[in-house]
Amino acid sequence: MAKLTDVAKLAGVSPTTVSRVINNYGYLSQKTIDKVHAAMQELNYQPNNLARSLQGKKTQLIGLIFPSLKNPFYAELIEYLEKKLFDREYKVIFCNSENNPEKEKYYLQMLAANQVDGIISSSHNLGIDEYERLNLPIVSFDRLLSPKITTVSSDNLAGGKLSAHALIERGAKNLAIISGASQSGSPSDYRTQGFMEVATTFDLPCKHLEIPSGTIISIKKNKIKKFIEENNFDGIACTDDLTAIYCEEYTNCPIIGYDGTELIQALHPELLTIVQPIEELAQVLVDVIIDKINGKETELEIILPIKLQQNI
Amino acid sequence: MAKLTDVAKLAGVSPTTVSRVINNYGYLSQKTIDKVHAAMQELNYQPNNLARSLQGKKTQLIGLIFPSLKNPFYAELIEYLEKKLFDREYKVIFCNSENNPEKEKYYLQMLAANQVDGIISSSHNLGIDEYERLNLPIVSFDRLLSPKITTVSSDNLAGGKLSAHALIERGAKNLAIISGASQSGSPSDYRTQGFMEVATTFDLPCKHLEIPSGTIISIKKNKIKKFIEENNFDGIACTDDLTAIYCEEYTNCPIIGYDGTELIQALHPELLTIVQPIEELAQVLVDVIIDKINGKETELEIILPIKLQQNI
């Protein structure tokens, strides 16, 4: 990671001048300020590293970058992450990326400047570069960020397969799957792929409806309604539980959801679903980020098993 | 707020010695360490104030202390708080108090030591003292913390009244209300009080069931089932939406919930409910905390209006 002296060298000024620019004191010409800023930018230098290295200690802060709390899956995962980090004496800076690359980029810069010890990211609008150049311990949830960054997920491919088997066991012969927008390497894609593979194996027809996340609920519901009314499905899989519950409004055929949060299980105990091990995922994410902070080697890919929740 | 020199004076040592104790360097006798620690504790001195005042700038961090993300109301409120704070260039340290006074206390100390600029708290396990002695800008959500601390809420009393009127308009004559455990000054209490007042005005019988938050779902559902089966209610109000949806399993009579989150409205558009203005609450909480940080006077109690969401 770039040091203050590196910035000074590149800008052709003394370290004291760099410190003055950062702390905004003493007389400085605009030319000097510009030179130092340019060097800081080129080296991706984060000013607060100064304070950090002066203090010579960790901040005990972890940045969590997640797309939305409105999905109960993320809310529950973050609830567990906070608990488990608290037990290890870490606090959480919560960053909602809203699937907005600009906001995510700004947050990454702020997190580095704010001296977090590490980042757990579940939001990958950005290219690999932005994460790799941070030079901070990072663990990625659910998506491969870079060959250098550990990814933790549950077994999305197996989950998709299991949901197809569950519907076929219930007599389904005309299958459908409703997922988020196709995006290479997304969890939703793996679930869809697993589902399709089993449909092909059993030689069963299978239609696929993609609805981008962030679609207005009423529009989403209309798409689902039309998709169901225009076909004669006898088994529908969804890559999340909320979509599965929307489907219940338009058909009585077997439906299977995905995620298995405590909230949806409590509100909809009738829903057949694939359960992700939310608490265990949080535990592994916390273990990995703390291992990385402490300089330990970690596995590059950790995949936890999913299970079927039978409806009652 | 206590300064390092105050600690030195009380402990009868030099400021350098206090600094050494804090930073753990140089030779120090156990007796000196104990004296300094005792003085720090007595003055509620937070070591990182040193670094903070050295830097002479704000941290742009706000601590959020909330009881749980598992309730979609809190998840959506926190989602909006993060967005609105981000727009004002503040970042969020998220603290889940889990209704645990010890955890809340520890978090308060950590937040002060971590140099947050202010705290938005919705969790009040602790006495007024712990909050007042922090000497940090604080705004309280939903409960009166102290006459010195601004409280922001929606109109819980009016919400309770409105839910009674909504059931009576739908022909209800034998009323019930299901709330959390009674606790002086809680939002759930105000809602119940408003409901009861209207029942009394209309001279209608009204039974009240209290179920403490944190009750295991299966036990909670059994209590609700028994309560409904043993009575002949023709109108049931609940002080949150989740409980209202549990009630739907056991009766077809009119039910009204409370909160009106986007998630529950999307999953259960049929649910009659009292809608809290979640985004506006977040906006006011953010405006107030930033005003306080900037040394502006703020109102002591801000109450936003609620509204009825008609079922479809």
Coordinates of C-alpha atoms in Angstrom, one line a residue:
Chain A
M1 CA 0.0 0.0 0.0
A2 CA 1.3 3.5 -0.9
K3 CA 3.0 5.4 1.9
L4 CA 3.1 9.2 2.4
T5 CA 6.7 9.2 1.4
D6 CA 5.8 7.5 -2.0
V7 CA 3.4 10.3 -2.6
A8 CA 6.0 12.9 -1.8
K9 CA 8.5 11.2 -4.1
L10 CA 6.1 11.0 -7.0
A11 CA 4.9 14.6 -6.5
G12 CA 8.5 15.8 -6.1
V13 CA 7.8 17.5 -2.8
S14 CA 8.7 16.9 0.8
P15 CA 6.7 14.5 3.1
T16 CA 5.9 17.6 5.2
T17 CA 4.3 19.3 2.2
V18 CA 2.1 16.2 1.5
S19 CA 1.1 16.2 5.2
R20 CA 0.2 19.9 4.9
V21 CA -1.9 19.2 1.8
I22 CA -3.7 16.4 3.5
N23 CA -4.4 18.3 6.7
N24 CA -4.9 21.6 4.8
Y25 CA -2.6 23.9 6.8
G26 CA 0.3 26.2 6.1
Y27 CA 0.8 28.1 2.8
L28 CA 0.4 26.0 -0.3
S29 CA 0.3 27.0 -3.9
Q30 CA -2.5 25.6 -6.0
K31 CA 0.2 24.0 -8.2
T32 CA 1.6 22.1 -5.2
I33 CA -1.8 21.0 -4.1
D34 CA -2.6 19.8 -7.6
K35 CA 0.7 17.9 -7.9
V36 CA 0.1 16.1 -4.5
H37 CA -3.5 15.3 -5.3
A38 CA -2.4 13.8 -8.7
A39 CA 0.2 11.7 -7.0
M40 CA -2.3 10.5 -4.3
Q41 CA -4.7 9.5 -7.0
E42 CA -2.1 7.7 -9.1
L43 CA -1.0 5.7 -6.1
N44 CA -4.5 5.3 -4.7
Y45 CA -3.2 6.7 -1.5
Q46 CA -5.7 7.0 1.4
P47 CA -4.9 9.9 3.7
N48 CA -6.1 8.3 6.9
N49 CA -3.5 5.6 6.6
L50 CA -1.4 8.2 8.2
A51 CA -3.5 8.4 11.3
R52 CA -3.8 4.7 11.2
S53 CA -0.1 3.9 11.1
L54 CA 0.5 6.7 13.6
Q55 CA -1.8 4.9 16.0
G56 CA -0.3 1.6 15.0
K57 CA -3.4 -0.3 15.8
K58 CA -6.4 -1.8 14.1
T59 CA -9.7 0.0 13.9
Q60 CA -11.8 -3.0 14.7
L61 CA -14.2 -1.8 12.0
I62 CA -15.4 -4.1 9.2
G63 CA -17.2 -2.6 6.1
L64 CA -20.3 -4.5 4.9
I65 CA -21.3 -3.7 1.3
F66 CA -24.7 -5.2 0.6
P67 CA -27.3 -4.4 -2.1
S68 CA -30.4 -3.9 0.0
L69 CA -32.0 -4.5 3.4
K70 CA -35.5 -4.7 1.8
N71 CA -34.8 -8.4 1.0
P72 CA -35.2 -10.3 4.2
F73 CA -32.4 -12.6 3.2
Y74 CA -29.8 -9.8 3.4
A75 CA -31.4 -8.4 6.5
E76 CA -31.0 -11.7 8.3
L77 CA -27.5 -12.3 7.0
I78 CA -26.4 -8.8 8.2
E79 CA -28.1 -9.4 11.5
Y80 CA -26.0 -12.5 12.0
L81 CA -22.8 -10.9 10.7
E82 CA -23.2 -8.0 13.2
K83 CA -23.7 -10.5 16.1
K84 CA -20.8 -12.6 15.2
L85 CA -18.5 -9.7 14.5
F86 CA -19.5 -8.1 17.8
D87 CA -18.5 -11.3 19.6
R88 CA -15.1 -11.0 18.0
E89 CA -15.0 -7.3 19.1
Y90 CA -15.5 -5.9 15.6
K91 CA -18.0 -3.2 14.7
V92 CA -19.8 -2.9 11.4
I93 CA -19.9 0.0 8.9
F94 CA -23.0 -0.7 6.9
C95 CA -22.9 0.3 3.2
N96 CA -25.9 -0.1 1.0
S97 CA -24.7 -0.2 -2.6
E98 CA -28.3 -0.2 -4.0
N99 CA -26.8 -1.9 -7.1
N100 CA -25.3 1.5 -8.0
P101 CA -21.7 1.2 -9.2
E102 CA -20.9 4.9 -8.4
K103 CA -22.1 4.5 -4.8
E104 CA -20.2 1.3 -4.4
K105 CA -17.0 3.0 -5.7
Y106 CA -17.4 5.9 -3.4
Y107 CA -18.0 3.6 -0.5
L108 CA -14.9 1.6 -1.2
Q109 CA -12.8 4.8 -1.2
M110 CA -14.5 6.0 2.0
L111 CA -14.0 2.6 3.7
A112 CA -10.3 2.6 2.9
A113 CA -10.0 6.2 4.1
N114 CA -12.0 5.4 7.2
Q115 CA -9.5 2.8 8.2
V116 CA -11.6 -0.4 8.2
D117 CA -9.7 -3.5 8.9
G118 CA -11.5 -5.5 6.2
I119 CA -14.5 -5.6 3.9
I120 CA -17.3 -8.2 3.4
S121 CA -18.9 -7.5 0.0
S122 CA -22.0 -8.9 -1.5
S123 CA -22.3 -6.3 -4.2
H124 CA -20.4 -6.6 -7.3
N125 CA -21.2 -3.8 -9.7
L126 CA -17.6 -2.9 -10.0
G127 CA -14.8 -4.6 -11.9
I128 CA -12.2 -6.6 -10.2
D129 CA -9.7 -3.8 -10.3
E130 CA -11.4 -1.6 -7.8
Y131 CA -11.4 -4.3 -5.2
E132 CA -7.9 -5.6 -5.9
R133 CA -6.2 -2.2 -5.7
L134 CA -7.7 -1.5 -2.3
N135 CA -5.1 -3.8 -0.8
L136 CA -7.4 -4.5 2.2
P137 CA -8.6 -7.9 3.4
I138 CA -11.8 -8.7 1.5
V139 CA -14.2 -11.6 1.4
S140 CA -16.9 -11.9 -1.2
F141 CA -20.3 -13.3 -0.6
D142 CA -22.0 -15.3 -3.4
R143 CA -19.9 -14.1 -6.4
L144 CA -16.4 -14.7 -7.7
L145 CA -14.7 -11.3 -7.5
S146 CA -11.2 -12.2 -8.5
P147 CA -9.0 -15.3 -8.3
K148 CA -7.3 -13.6 -5.4
I149 CA -10.4 -13.0 -3.3
T150 CA -12.1 -15.7 -1.2
T151 CA -15.7 -16.3 -2.2
V152 CA -18.2 -17.8 0.3
S153 CA -21.6 -19.0 -0.9
S154 CA -24.1 -21.8 -0.5
D155 CA -24.4 -24.4 -3.2
N156 CA -26.6 -22.5 -5.7
L157 CA -26.2 -25.1 -8.5
A158 CA -27.3 -27.9 -6.1
G159 CA -30.1 -25.7 -4.9
G160 CA -31.5 -25.3 -8.4
K161 CA -31.2 -29.0 -9.0
L162 CA -33.0 -29.8 -5.7
S163 CA -35.9 -27.5 -6.5
A164 CA -36.4 -29.2 -9.8
H165 CA -36.4 -32.6 -8.1
A166 CA -38.8 -31.4 -5.5
L167 CA -41.3 -30.3 -8.1
I168 CA -40.9 -33.5 -10.2
E169 CA -41.5 -35.6 -7.1
R170 CA -44.8 -33.7 -6.7
G171 CA -45.8 -34.8 -10.2
A172 CA -44.8 -31.7 -12.2
K173 CA -44.3 -32.3 -16.0
N174 CA -44.5 -28.8 -17.3
L175 CA -42.0 -26.7 -15.5
A176 CA -41.2 -23.0 -15.1
I177 CA -38.5 -21.1 -13.4
I178 CA -38.6 -17.4 -12.5
S179 CA -35.3 -15.7 -11.8
G180 CA -33.6 -12.4 -11.7
A181 CA -32.0 -10.9 -14.8
S182 CA -29.3 -13.2 -16.2
Q183 CA -25.9 -12.0 -15.3
S184 CA -22.8 -14.1 -15.6
G185 CA -21.8 -15.8 -12.3
S186 CA -24.8 -14.6 -10.3
P187 CA -26.4 -16.9 -7.7
S188 CA -29.7 -16.7 -9.6
D189 CA -28.0 -17.9 -12.7
Y190 CA -26.5 -21.0 -11.0
R191 CA -29.9 -21.8 -9.5
T192 CA -31.5 -21.5 -12.9
Q193 CA -28.8 -23.6 -14.5
G194 CA -29.2 -26.4 -12.0
F195 CA -32.9 -26.4 -12.4
M196 CA -32.7 -26.5 -16.3
E197 CA -30.1 -29.4 -16.1
V198 CA -32.5 -31.6 -14.2
A199 CA -35.4 -30.7 -16.5
T200 CA -33.3 -31.7 -19.5
T201 CA -32.3 -34.9 -17.8
F202 CA -35.9 -35.8 -17.2
D203 CA -36.8 -34.6 -20.7
L204 CA -39.4 -32.2 -19.4
P205 CA -40.3 -28.8 -21.0
C206 CA -39.2 -25.8 -19.0
K207 CA -39.9 -22.1 -19.5
H208 CA -37.7 -19.4 -18.0
L209 CA -38.9 -15.9 -17.0
E210 CA -36.3 -13.3 -16.1
I211 CA -37.4 -10.3 -14.0
P212 CA -34.6 -7.8 -13.1
S213 CA -34.2 -7.0 -9.4
G214 CA -35.5 -3.5 -8.8
T215 CA -38.6 -4.0 -11.0
I216 CA -41.6 -2.2 -9.5
I217 CA -43.7 -4.7 -7.7
S218 CA -46.9 -4.1 -9.6
I219 CA -45.1 -4.6 -12.9
K220 CA -43.4 -7.7 -11.6
K221 CA -46.7 -9.2 -10.5
N222 CA -48.2 -8.5 -13.9
K223 CA -45.4 -10.2 -15.7
I224 CA -45.8 -13.2 -13.4
K225 CA -49.6 -13.3 -13.8
K226 CA -49.3 -13.2 -17.6
F227 CA -46.5 -15.9 -17.6
I228 CA -48.7 -18.2 -15.5
E229 CA -51.9 -17.5 -17.4
E230 CA -50.4 -18.0 -20.8
N231 CA -49.0 -21.4 -19.9
N232 CA -50.2 -24.5 -18.2
F233 CA -47.4 -25.0 -15.6
D234 CA -47.8 -27.7 -13.0
G235 CA -44.6 -26.8 -11.1
I236 CA -42.9 -23.4 -10.7
A237 CA -39.6 -22.7 -9.1
C238 CA -38.4 -19.2 -8.1
T239 CA -34.9 -18.1 -7.3
D240 CA -36.2 -16.3 -4.2
D241 CA -39.1 -16.7 -1.7
L242 CA -40.8 -13.3 -2.3
T243 CA -41.4 -14.1 -6.0
A244 CA -42.7 -17.6 -5.0
I245 CA -45.3 -15.9 -2.7
Y246 CA -46.4 -13.6 -5.5
C247 CA -46.9 -16.7 -7.7
E248 CA -49.3 -18.1 -5.1
E249 CA -51.8 -15.4 -6.0
Y250 CA -52.1 -16.8 -9.6
T251 CA -51.9 -20.6 -9.4
N252 CA -52.5 -23.5 -7.1
C253 CA -49.8 -25.7 -8.6
P254 CA -46.7 -26.7 -6.6
I255 CA -44.4 -23.7 -6.2
I256 CA -40.9 -23.7 -4.6
G257 CA -39.1 -20.7 -3.4
Y258 CA -35.5 -20.1 -2.4
D259 CA -33.7 -18.6 0.7
G260 CA -35.8 -19.9 3.6
T261 CA -35.5 -16.9 5.8
E262 CA -36.9 -17.0 9.3
L263 CA -39.3 -14.2 8.4
I264 CA -40.8 -15.9 5.4
Q265 CA -40.9 -19.3 7.1
A266 CA -42.9 -17.7 9.9
L267 CA -45.3 -15.8 7.6
H268 CA -45.6 -18.6 5.0
P269 CA -45.0 -21.9 6.7
E270 CA -46.8 -23.5 3.7
L271 CA -44.1 -22.5 1.3
L272 CA -41.9 -25.2 -0.1
T273 CA -38.4 -23.7 -0.3
I274 CA -34.6 -24.2 -0.6
V275 CA -33.0 -23.1 2.7
Q276 CA -29.7 -21.3 2.7
P277 CA -27.7 -21.8 5.9
I278 CA -27.8 -18.1 6.7
E279 CA -26.2 -18.3 10.2
E280 CA -23.4 -20.6 9.0
L281 CA -22.7 -18.4 6.0
A282 CA -22.3 -15.4 8.4
Q283 CA -20.0 -17.5 10.6
V284 CA -17.8 -18.5 7.7
L285 CA -17.7 -14.9 6.3
V286 CA -16.6 -13.6 9.7
D287 CA -14.0 -16.4 10.3
V288 CA -12.5 -15.8 6.8
I289 CA -12.3 -12.0 7.1
I290 CA -10.7 -12.2 10.6
D291 CA -8.2 -14.9 9.4
K292 CA -7.3 -12.6 6.5
I293 CA -6.9 -9.6 8.8
N294 CA -4.6 -11.7 10.9
G295 CA -2.6 -12.7 7.9
K296 CA -3.7 -16.3 7.8
E297 CA -4.1 -18.3 4.6
T298 CA -7.7 -19.0 3.7
E299 CA -9.4 -21.2 1.1
L300 CA -10.4 -19.4 -2.1
E301 CA -13.8 -20.9 -2.5
I302 CA -16.1 -22.1 0.3
I303 CA -19.5 -23.5 -0.6
L304 CA -22.0 -24.5 2.1
P305 CA -24.8 -27.1 1.6
I306 CA -28.4 -26.1 1.1
K307 CA -31.5 -28.1 2.1
L308 CA -35.1 -28.6 1.2
Q309 CA -37.8 -27.2 3.6
Q310 CA -40.9 -29.4 3.2
N311 CA -44.1 -27.5 3.3
I312 CA -46.6 -28.4 6.1
Chain B
M1 CA -16.5 16.2 28.0
A2 CA -13.5 15.1 30.1
K3 CA -10.1 15.9 28.7
L4 CA -6.9 14.1 29.1
T5 CA -5.6 16.8 31.5
D6 CA -8.7 16.2 33.7
V7 CA -7.8 12.6 34.0
A8 CA -4.2 13.4 34.8
K9 CA -5.3 15.9 37.5
L10 CA -7.8 13.4 39.1
A11 CA -5.3 10.6 39.0
G12 CA -2.5 12.8 40.4
V13 CA -0.1 12.0 37.5
S14 CA 1.2 13.9 34.5
P15 CA -0.7 14.1 31.2
T16 CA 2.3 12.2 29.6
T17 CA 1.7 9.3 32.0
V18 CA -2.0 9.2 31.1
S19 CA -1.1 9.1 27.4
R20 CA 1.4 6.3 28.2
V21 CA -1.4 4.3 29.9
I22 CA -3.7 4.8 27.0
N23 CA -1.2 3.9 24.4
N24 CA 0.4 1.2 26.6
Y25 CA 4.1 2.2 26.2
G26 CA 7.0 3.0 28.5
Y27 CA 7.5 1.7 32.1
L28 CA 4.3 1.9 34.2
S29 CA 3.6 0.5 37.6
Q30 CA 0.4 -1.4 38.1
K31 CA -0.6 1.1 40.8
T32 CA -0.2 4.0 38.2
I33 CA -2.2 2.1 35.6
D34 CA -5.0 1.4 38.1
K35 CA -5.1 5.0 39.2
V36 CA -5.4 6.3 35.7
H37 CA -8.0 3.7 34.7
A38 CA -10.1 4.6 37.8
A39 CA -9.9 8.3 36.9
M40 CA -10.8 7.6 33.3
Q41 CA -13.8 5.6 34.4
E42 CA -14.9 8.2 36.9
L43 CA -14.8 10.9 34.3
N44 CA -16.2 8.6 31.5
Y45 CA -13.1 9.6 29.5
Q46 CA -12.9 8.1 26.0
P47 CA -9.3 7.7 24.9
N48 CA -9.9 8.2 21.2
N49 CA -11.1 11.7 21.9
L50 CA -7.4 12.4 21.9
A51 CA -6.9 11.3 18.3
R52 CA -10.1 13.0 17.4
S53 CA -9.1 16.4 18.9
L54 CA -5.6 16.0 17.4
Q55 CA -7.2 15.5 14.0
G56 CA -9.5 18.4 14.8
K57 CA -12.2 17.1 12.4
K58 CA -15.4 15.2 12.4
T59 CA -15.4 11.5 11.6
Q60 CA -18.6 11.6 9.4
L61 CA -19.7 8.5 11.2
I62 CA -23.1 8.1 12.8
G63 CA -23.9 5.2 15.2
L64 CA -27.3 3.5 14.7
I65 CA -28.5 1.5 17.7
F66 CA -31.6 -0.6 16.7
P67 CA -33.1 -3.7 18.2
S68 CA -33.3 -6.1 15.2
L69 CA -33.2 -6.3 11.5
K70 CA -35.5 -9.3 11.5
N71 CA -38.4 -7.0 11.8
P72 CA -38.9 -5.5 8.3
F73 CA -39.9 -2.2 9.8
Y74 CA -36.5 -1.7 11.2
A75 CA -34.8 -3.0 8.1
E76 CA -36.6 -0.5 5.9
L77 CA -36.0 2.4 8.3
I78 CA -32.3 1.6 8.4
E79 CA -32.2 1.3 4.6
Y80 CA -33.6 4.8 4.4
L81 CA -31.4 6.2 7.1
E82 CA -28.3 4.8 5.4
K83 CA -29.4 6.4 2.0
K84 CA -30.1 9.8 3.5
L85 CA -27.0 9.8 5.6
F86 CA -24.9 8.8 2.6
D87 CA -26.4 11.8 0.7
R88 CA -25.1 14.0 3.5
E89 CA -21.7 12.3 3.4
Y90 CA -22.1 10.4 6.6
K91 CA -21.4 6.7 7.1
V92 CA -23.3 4.3 9.4
I93 CA -22.0 2.2 12.2
F94 CA -24.7 -0.4 12.6
C95 CA -25.3 -1.7 16.2
N96 CA -27.8 -4.4 16.9
S97 CA -28.8 -4.1 20.6
E98 CA -30.9 -7.3 20.5
N99 CA -32.8 -5.8 23.5
N100 CA -29.7 -6.6 25.6
P101 CA -28.8 -3.8 28.0
E102 CA -25.2 -5.1 28.4
K103 CA -24.6 -5.1 24.6
E104 CA -26.2 -1.7 24.3
K105 CA -23.9 -0.3 27.0
Y106 CA -20.9 -1.7 25.5
Y107 CA -21.9 -0.3 22.1
L108 CA -22.4 3.2 23.6
Q109 CA -18.9 3.1 25.0
M110 CA -17.4 1.8 21.7
L111 CA -19.3 4.4 19.7
A112 CA -17.9 7.2 21.8
A113 CA -14.4 5.7 21.7
N114 CA -14.8 5.3 17.9
Q115 CA -15.4 8.9 17.5
V116 CA -18.8 8.9 16.0
D117 CA -20.3 12.4 15.4
G118 CA -23.7 11.3 16.7
I119 CA -26.1 8.5 17.5
I120 CA -29.6 7.6 16.4
S121 CA -31.0 5.2 18.9
S122 CA -34.1 3.2 18.8
S123 CA -33.2 0.9 21.6
H124 CA -33.8 1.9 25.2
N125 CA -32.8 -0.8 27.5
L126 CA -30.6 1.6 29.4
G127 CA -31.4 4.3 31.8
I128 CA -31.3 8.0 30.8
D129 CA -27.9 8.4 32.6
E130 CA -25.9 6.3 30.1
Y131 CA -27.1 8.4 27.2
E132 CA -26.9 11.8 28.9
R133 CA -23.3 11.3 30.1
L134 CA -22.1 10.4 26.7
N135 CA -22.2 14.1 25.8
L136 CA -22.6 13.2 22.1
P137 CA -25.4 14.5 19.8
I138 CA -28.2 11.9 20.1
V139 CA -31.7 11.6 18.6
S140 CA -34.1 9.0 19.9
F141 CA -36.6 7.1 17.7
D142 CA -40.0 6.3 19.1
R143 CA -39.3 6.6 22.9
L144 CA -38.7 9.5 25.2
L145 CA -35.2 9.0 26.5
S146 CA -34.7 12.2 28.5
P147 CA -36.1 15.7 28.5
K148 CA -32.8 16.8 26.9
I149 CA -32.9 14.4 24.0
T150 CA -35.0 14.9 20.9
T151 CA -37.5 12.2 20.2
V152 CA -38.9 11.4 16.7
S153 CA -41.8 9.1 16.2
S154 CA -45.0 8.7 14.2
D155 CA -48.3 9.3 16.0
N156 CA -48.8 6.0 17.8
L157 CA -51.7 7.2 19.9
A158 CA -53.6 8.4 16.8
G159 CA -52.6 5.1 15.0
G160 CA -54.2 3.0 17.7
K161 CA -57.4 5.1 17.5
L162 CA -57.5 4.9 13.8
S163 CA -57.2 1.1 13.8
A164 CA -60.2 0.9 16.2
H165 CA -62.3 3.2 14.0
A166 CA -61.4 1.1 10.9
L167 CA -62.6 -2.1 12.6
I168 CA -65.8 -0.4 13.9
E169 CA -66.5 0.9 10.5
R170 CA -66.3 -2.7 9.2
G171 CA -69.0 -3.7 11.7
A172 CA -66.9 -5.0 14.6
K173 CA -68.6 -5.0 18.0
N174 CA -66.4 -7.5 19.9
L175 CA -62.9 -6.1 19.7
A176 CA -59.4 -7.5 20.5
I177 CA -55.9 -6.0 20.4
I178 CA -52.7 -8.0 20.4
S179 CA -49.6 -6.0 21.4
G180 CA -46.1 -6.5 22.7
A181 CA -45.4 -6.7 26.4
S182 CA -46.6 -3.6 28.2
Q183 CA -43.7 -1.3 28.9
S184 CA -44.2 2.3 30.0
G185 CA -43.8 4.7 27.1
S186 CA -43.4 2.1 24.4
P187 CA -44.9 2.7 21.0
S188 CA -46.9 -0.5 21.4
D189 CA -48.4 0.9 24.6
Y190 CA -49.5 4.1 22.9
R191 CA -51.2 2.2 20.1
T192 CA -53.0 0.0 22.6
Q193 CA -54.1 3.0 24.7
G194 CA -55.5 4.8 21.6
F195 CA -57.4 1.6 20.6
M196 CA -58.8 1.1 24.1
E197 CA -59.9 4.7 24.3
V198 CA -62.0 4.4 21.1
A199 CA -63.5 1.1 22.3
T200 CA -64.5 2.7 25.5
T201 CA -66.0 5.7 23.7
F202 CA -68.1 3.4 21.6
D203 CA -68.9 1.3 24.7
L204 CA -67.6 -1.9 23.0
P205 CA -66.0 -4.8 24.8
C206 CA -62.2 -5.2 24.1
K207 CA -59.8 -7.8 25.1
H208 CA -56.0 -7.3 25.2
L209 CA -53.4 -10.0 24.6
E210 CA -49.7 -9.1 25.3
I211 CA -47.0 -11.2 23.7
P212 CA -43.4 -10.1 24.6
S213 CA -41.2 -9.5 21.6
G214 CA -38.7 -12.3 21.2
T215 CA -41.3 -15.0 22.0
I216 CA -40.6 -18.1 19.9
I217 CA -42.9 -18.0 16.8
S218 CA -44.6 -21.4 17.5
I219 CA -45.4 -20.3 21.0
K220 CA -46.7 -17.0 19.8
K221 CA -48.9 -18.6 17.2
N222 CA -50.3 -20.9 19.8
K223 CA -51.2 -18.0 22.1
I224 CA -52.9 -16.2 19.3
K225 CA -54.8 -19.4 18.2
K226 CA -56.1 -20.0 21.7
F227 CA -57.0 -16.3 22.2
I228 CA -59.0 -16.3 19.0
E229 CA -60.7 -19.7 19.5
E230 CA -61.7 -18.9 23.1
N231 CA -63.4 -15.7 22.1
N232 CA -65.8 -14.6 19.4
F233 CA -64.0 -11.5 18.1
D234 CA -65.3 -9.8 15.0
G235 CA -62.4 -7.3 14.8
I236 CA -58.8 -7.7 15.8
A237 CA -56.0 -5.1 15.8
C238 CA -52.3 -5.9 16.1
T239 CA -49.6 -3.5 17.0
D240 CA -47.5 -4.9 14.1
D241 CA -48.1 -6.4 10.7
L242 CA -46.4 -9.8 11.3
T243 CA -48.8 -10.6 14.2
A244 CA -51.7 -9.6 12.0
I245 CA -50.7 -12.1 9.3
Y246 CA -50.4 -14.8 12.0
C247 CA -54.0 -14.0 13.0
E248 CA -55.2 -14.6 9.4
E249 CA -54.4 -18.3 9.9
Y250 CA -57.1 -18.6 12.6
T251 CA -60.0 -16.3 11.7
N252 CA -61.8 -14.6 8.8
C253 CA -62.9 -11.6 10.8
P254 CA -61.5 -8.1 9.9
I255 CA -57.9 -7.8 11.1
I256 CA -55.8 -4.6 11.1
G257 CA -52.0 -4.5 11.3
Y258 CA -49.5 -1.8 12.0
D259 CA -46.3 -0.5 10.2
G260 CA -47.2 -0.8 6.5
T261 CA -43.7 -1.8 5.3
E262 CA -43.1 -2.1 1.6
L263 CA -42.3 -5.8 2.0
I264 CA -45.5 -6.7 3.8
Q265 CA -47.6 -4.6 1.5
A266 CA -46.1 -6.4 -1.4
L267 CA -46.5 -9.9 0.1
H268 CA -49.9 -9.2 1.7
P269 CA -51.7 -6.5 -0.3
E270 CA -55.0 -7.7 1.3
L271 CA -53.8 -6.6 4.8
L272 CA -55.6 -3.6 6.3
T273 CA -52.9 -1.7 8.2
I274 CA -51.8 1.6 9.7
V275 CA -48.9 2.9 7.7
Q276 CA -46.0 4.7 9.4
P277 CA -44.2 7.2 7.1
I278 CA -40.9 5.3 7.2
E279 CA -39.0 7.4 4.6
E280 CA -40.1 10.7 6.3
L281 CA -39.2 9.3 9.7
A282 CA -35.7 8.6 8.4
Q283 CA -35.5 12.1 6.8
V284 CA -36.4 13.8 10.1
L285 CA -34.0 11.6 12.1
V286 CA -31.2 12.5 9.8
D287 CA -32.1 16.2 9.7
V288 CA -32.2 16.4 13.5
I289 CA -28.9 14.5 14.1
I290 CA -27.1 16.7 11.6
D291 CA -28.6 19.9 13.1
K292 CA -27.4 18.7 16.5
I293 CA -23.9 17.9 15.2
N294 CA -23.8 21.4 13.8
G295 CA -24.9 22.9 17.1
K296 CA -28.3 24.0 15.9
E297 CA -31.3 24.0 18.2
T298 CA -33.9 21.3 17.4
E299 CA -37.4 20.6 18.6
L300 CA -37.7 18.2 21.5
E301 CA -40.5 16.1 20.2
I302 CA -41.4 15.6 16.6
I303 CA -44.4 13.4 15.8
L304 CA -45.3 12.5 12.2
P305 CA -48.8 11.6 11.0
I306 CA -49.8 8.0 10.2
K307 CA -52.4 6.9 7.7
L308 CA -54.8 4.0 7.0
Q309 CA -54.0 1.6 4.2
Q310 CA -57.3 0.3 2.8
N311 CA -57.1 -3.4 1.9
I312 CA -57.9 -4.3 -1.7

